[in-house]
mmCIF file of C-alpha atoms in Angstrom:
data_model
loop_
_atom_site.group_PDB
_atom_site.id
_atom_site.type_symbol
_atom_site.label_atom_id
_atom_site.label_comp_id
_atom_site.label_asym_id
_atom_site.label_seq_id
_atom_site.Cartn_x
_atom_site.Cartn_y
_atom_site.Cartn_z
ATOM 1 C CA ALA A 191 -7.494 -9.700 7.810
ATOM 2 C CA SER A 192 -6.941 -12.978 9.071
ATOM 3 C CA ASP A 193 -10.580 -14.078 9.157
ATOM 4 C CA ASN A 194 -11.240 -12.422 5.813
ATOM 5 C CA ALA A 195 -8.572 -14.309 4.382
ATOM 6 C CA GLN A 196 -9.789 -17.701 5.936
ATOM 7 C CA ILE A 197 -13.316 -16.926 4.411
ATOM 8 C CA TYR A 198 -11.765 -16.840 0.909
ATOM 9 C CA GLY A 199 -9.822 -19.979 1.602
ATOM 10 C CA ILE A 200 -6.524 -18.337 2.119
ATOM 11 C CA PRO A 201 -4.562 -20.833 4.737
ATOM 12 C CA LYS A 202 -3.091 -19.060 7.410
ATOM 13 C CA SER A 203 -0.012 -20.506 7.042
ATOM 14 C CA LYS A 204 0.196 -17.966 3.746
ATOM 15 C CA MET A 205 -0.105 -15.014 5.716
ATOM 16 C CA VAL A 206 2.410 -12.746 7.850
ATOM 17 C CA PHE A 207 1.426 -10.017 9.334
ATOM 18 C CA ILE A 208 3.864 -7.127 10.000
ATOM 19 C CA HIS A 209 3.088 -4.568 12.989
ATOM 20 C CA ALA A 210 5.419 -1.578 11.911
ATOM 21 C CA ASN A 211 5.455 1.952 10.189
ATOM 22 C CA ALA A 212 5.100 1.779 6.441
ATOM 23 C CA CYS A 213 7.954 3.556 5.967
ATOM 24 C CA ARG A 214 10.218 1.795 8.008
ATOM 25 C CA VAL A 215 9.046 -1.215 6.036
ATOM 26 C CA LEU A 216 9.466 0.190 2.956
ATOM 27 C CA ALA A 217 13.293 1.443 3.810
ATOM 28 C CA CYS A 218 13.968 -2.380 4.315
ATOM 29 C CA TYR A 219 13.503 -2.922 0.360
ATOM 30 C CA GLN A 220 15.283 -1.921 -2.648
ATOM 31 C CA ASN A 221 13.931 -2.833 -6.295
ATOM 32 C CA GLY A 222 12.164 -5.677 -4.395
ATOM 33 C CA LYS A 223 14.572 -6.876 -2.691
ATOM 34 C CA HIS A 224 14.980 -6.667 1.003
ATOM 35 C CA VAL A 225 18.361 -5.002 1.685
ATOM 36 C CA ASP A 226 19.506 -6.874 4.355
ATOM 37 C CA SER A 227 21.691 -9.914 3.638
ATOM 38 C CA ASN A 228 20.352 -11.726 6.814
ATOM 39 C CA VAL A 229 17.021 -12.508 5.652
ATOM 40 C CA SER A 230 15.770 -15.800 5.866
ATOM 41 C CA GLU A 231 14.931 -17.257 2.133
ATOM 42 C CA THR A 232 12.525 -19.965 3.531
ATOM 43 C CA ALA A 233 8.979 -19.254 3.217
ATOM 44 C CA PRO A 234 6.094 -19.790 6.246
ATOM 45 C CA ASN A 235 6.116 -23.002 7.666
ATOM 46 C CA LYS A 236 3.182 -24.803 5.784
ATOM 47 C CA ASP A 237 2.162 -27.253 8.508
ATOM 48 C CA SER A 238 1.715 -23.890 10.816
ATOM 49 C CA CYS A 239 -1.908 -23.284 11.507
ATOM 50 C CA GLU A 240 -1.680 -19.960 12.939
ATOM 51 C CA SER A 241 -0.726 -16.492 10.429
ATOM 52 C CA LYS A 242 2.521 -15.095 11.723
ATOM 53 C CA ILE A 243 2.355 -11.753 13.482
ATOM 54 C CA GLY A 244 5.054 -9.886 14.413
ATOM 55 C CA GLY A 245 7.956 -7.311 13.594
ATOM 56 C CA LEU A 246 10.139 -6.148 10.889
ATOM 57 C CA ASP A 247 12.162 -9.451 11.333
ATOM 58 C CA LEU A 248 9.192 -11.517 9.555
ATOM 59 C CA LEU A 249 9.515 -9.392 6.447
ATOM 60 C CA PRO A 250 10.403 -11.884 3.380
ATOM 61 C CA PRO A 251 13.404 -11.427 1.176
ATOM 62 C CA THR A 252 11.036 -10.119 -2.060
ATOM 63 C CA ILE A 253 8.230 -8.246 -2.645
ATOM 64 C CA ASP A 254 6.074 -8.472 -5.926
ATOM 65 C CA MET A 255 3.632 -5.693 -5.215
ATOM 66 C CA ILE A 256 2.437 -3.055 -2.578
ATOM 67 C CA PHE A 257 -0.994 -2.353 -1.543
ATOM 68 C CA LEU A 258 -1.161 1.172 0.603
ATOM 69 C CA SER A 259 -4.297 2.280 2.682
ATOM 70 C CA PRO A 260 -3.018 5.565 3.776
ATOM 71 C CA PRO A 261 -4.801 7.571 6.400
ATOM 72 C CA TRP A 262 -7.005 10.127 4.113
ATOM 73 C CA GLY A 263 -7.147 13.047 7.171
ATOM 74 C CA GLY A 264 -10.082 12.034 9.162
ATOM 75 C CA MET A 265 -13.891 12.802 8.315
ATOM 76 C CA ASP A 266 -12.704 16.180 7.026
ATOM 77 C CA TYR A 267 -11.218 14.713 4.011
ATOM 78 C CA VAL A 268 -14.041 15.473 2.038
ATOM 79 C CA LYS A 269 -13.878 19.523 2.863
ATOM 80 C CA VAL A 270 -11.174 19.664 0.015
ATOM 81 C CA GLY A 271 -13.673 19.236 -2.337
ATOM 82 C CA LYS A 272 -15.201 17.108 -5.223
ATOM 83 C CA ARG A 273 -12.307 16.570 -7.116
ATOM 84 C CA ASN A 274 -9.577 18.190 -5.125
ATOM 85 C CA TYR A 275 -8.033 15.652 -3.063
ATOM 86 C CA THR A 276 -4.535 14.891 -4.280
ATOM 87 C CA LEU A 277 -1.456 12.467 -2.519
ATOM 88 C CA SER A 278 -0.340 15.873 -0.879
ATOM 89 C CA CYS A 279 -3.181 15.399 1.373
ATOM 90 C CA ILE A 280 -2.172 12.740 2.967
ATOM 91 C CA LYS A 281 0.530 12.708 6.044
ATOM 92 C CA VAL A 282 2.051 9.556 7.460
ATOM 93 C CA ASP A 283 4.396 9.000 10.092
ATOM 94 C CA GLY A 284 8.051 9.106 8.761
ATOM 95 C CA ASN A 285 10.898 6.595 8.590
ATOM 96 C CA THR A 286 12.199 8.072 11.727
ATOM 97 C CA PRO A 287 10.619 9.589 15.058
ATOM 98 C CA SER A 288 8.763 12.480 15.001
ATOM 99 C CA THR A 289 8.835 13.354 10.933
ATOM 100 C CA SER A 290 5.813 13.075 8.871
ATOM 101 C CA ILE A 291 5.532 12.519 4.663
ATOM 102 C CA ASP A 292 2.816 13.290 2.256
ATOM 103 C CA GLY A 293 1.436 10.983 -0.164
ATOM 104 C CA ASP A 294 3.468 11.721 -2.976
ATOM 105 C CA SER A 295 6.561 11.024 -0.833
ATOM 106 C CA LEU A 296 5.080 7.680 0.052
ATOM 107 C CA ILE A 297 4.526 6.669 -3.381
ATOM 108 C CA SER A 298 8.068 7.670 -4.283
ATOM 109 C CA PHE A 299 9.264 5.326 -1.405
ATOM 110 C CA ALA A 300 6.966 2.647 -2.403
ATOM 111 C CA ALA A 301 8.160 3.015 -5.950
ATOM 112 C CA SER A 302 11.777 2.400 -4.866
ATOM 113 C CA ALA A 303 11.001 -0.443 -2.847
ATOM 114 C CA LEU A 304 9.316 -2.267 -5.385
ATOM 115 C CA GLY A 305 11.635 -0.929 -8.591
ATOM 116 C CA GLN A 306 8.472 0.071 -10.261
ATOM 117 C CA LYS A 307 6.555 -3.053 -9.389
ATOM 118 C CA PRO A 308 2.647 -2.696 -9.378
ATOM 119 C CA LEU A 309 1.620 -0.584 -6.691
ATOM 120 C CA ALA A 310 -2.196 -0.463 -5.140
ATOM 121 C CA LEU A 311 -3.649 2.792 -3.284
ATOM 122 C CA PHE A 312 -6.819 2.489 -1.413
ATOM 123 C CA LEU A 313 -7.949 6.300 -1.823
ATOM 124 C CA PRO A 314 -10.998 8.348 -0.868
ATOM 125 C CA ARG A 315 -13.943 9.094 -3.876
ATOM 126 C CA ASN A 316 -12.945 12.761 -3.909
ATOM 127 C CA ILE A 317 -9.122 11.795 -5.274
ATOM 128 C CA ASN A 318 -8.067 13.914 -8.223
ATOM 129 C CA GLY A 319 -7.540 11.399 -10.925
ATOM 130 C CA ILE A 320 -5.147 13.768 -13.035
ATOM 131 C CA ALA A 321 -2.983 14.906 -9.939
ATOM 132 C CA MET A 322 -3.145 11.543 -9.110
ATOM 133 C CA GLY A 323 -1.458 10.563 -12.364
ATOM 134 C CA GLU A 324 1.267 13.279 -12.384
ATOM 135 C CA SER A 325 2.184 12.212 -8.876
ATOM 136 C CA ALA A 326 2.768 8.627 -10.576
ATOM 137 C CA LEU A 327 4.617 9.735 -13.432
ATOM 138 C CA LYS A 328 6.946 11.793 -10.915
ATOM 139 C CA VAL A 329 8.123 8.857 -9.481
ATOM 140 C CA GLY A 330 8.259 6.600 -12.897
ATOM 141 C CA TYR A 331 5.243 4.912 -13.425
ATOM 142 C CA GLY A 332 4.671 5.894 -16.967
ATOM 143 C CA GLY A 333 2.401 2.990 -17.990
ATOM 144 C CA PRO A 334 -1.461 2.873 -18.048
ATOM 145 C CA ILE A 335 -2.727 4.191 -14.444
ATOM 146 C CA VAL A 336 -5.686 2.090 -13.490
ATOM 147 C CA LEU A 337 -8.509 4.076 -11.231
ATOM 148 C CA GLU A 338 -11.175 1.681 -9.809
ATOM 149 C CA GLN A 339 -14.185 3.001 -8.735
ATOM 150 C CA ASN A 340 -15.420 1.124 -5.896
ATOM 151 C CA VAL A 341 -19.269 1.534 -5.682
ATOM 152 C CA LEU A 342 -21.822 0.429 -2.865
ATOM 153 C CA ASN A 343 -25.689 0.499 -3.168
ATOM 154 C CA GLY A 344 -25.178 2.804 -5.743
ATOM 155 C CA LYS A 345 -22.857 5.405 -4.189
ATOM 156 C CA LEU A 346 -19.015 6.117 -5.124
ATOM 157 C CA LYS A 347 -17.228 5.185 -1.919
ATOM 158 C CA THR A 348 -13.800 4.692 -2.536
ATOM 159 C CA VAL A 349 -10.889 4.632 -5.264
ATOM 160 C CA THR A 350 -8.615 1.970 -5.814
ATOM 161 C CA ALA A 351 -5.401 3.394 -8.077
ATOM 162 C CA TYR A 352 -3.285 0.810 -9.633
ATOM 163 C CA LEU A 353 -0.156 1.804 -10.958
ATOM 164 C CA GLY A 354 3.013 -0.520 -12.707
ATOM 165 C CA LEU A 355 0.444 -3.049 -14.156
ATOM 166 C CA ASP A 356 2.593 -3.262 -17.151
ATOM 167 C CA ALA A 357 5.556 -4.016 -15.379
ATOM 168 C CA ALA A 358 3.847 -7.421 -13.697
#
């Protein structure tokens, strides 16, 4: 990610990489604000030529959006059928050890952390768009839901779902 950002001219001083469980990161936020009052309000050092890499201590005081690329279930994700993949097919580690949650719970968690600000999900090509919309509505995303098909060499490869764009 750091190398790709550099190709597009994004300074390393503007990037922070957090090595942590996504659910633990999301639990640190409510309505886009960090719930720990001890978080520093300072931005990364603009003079630094290195990306910051670390744990939850590097989280910013506020977040404007979230991009999630959850695991789809390995190579077997296509076995559910052409349009039968739903967010409930996704399984990720939960907030506590030896727990897991599905994709519906993950977007609910993200919606709570964001306060309905924009959320993007990188999903497999066989995602059921109607089920995706129903999942978004359940967690309060009532505005437009954009499903962007990502095509490579004329073949559909993935779908990126954008929720909460009207709240931006």
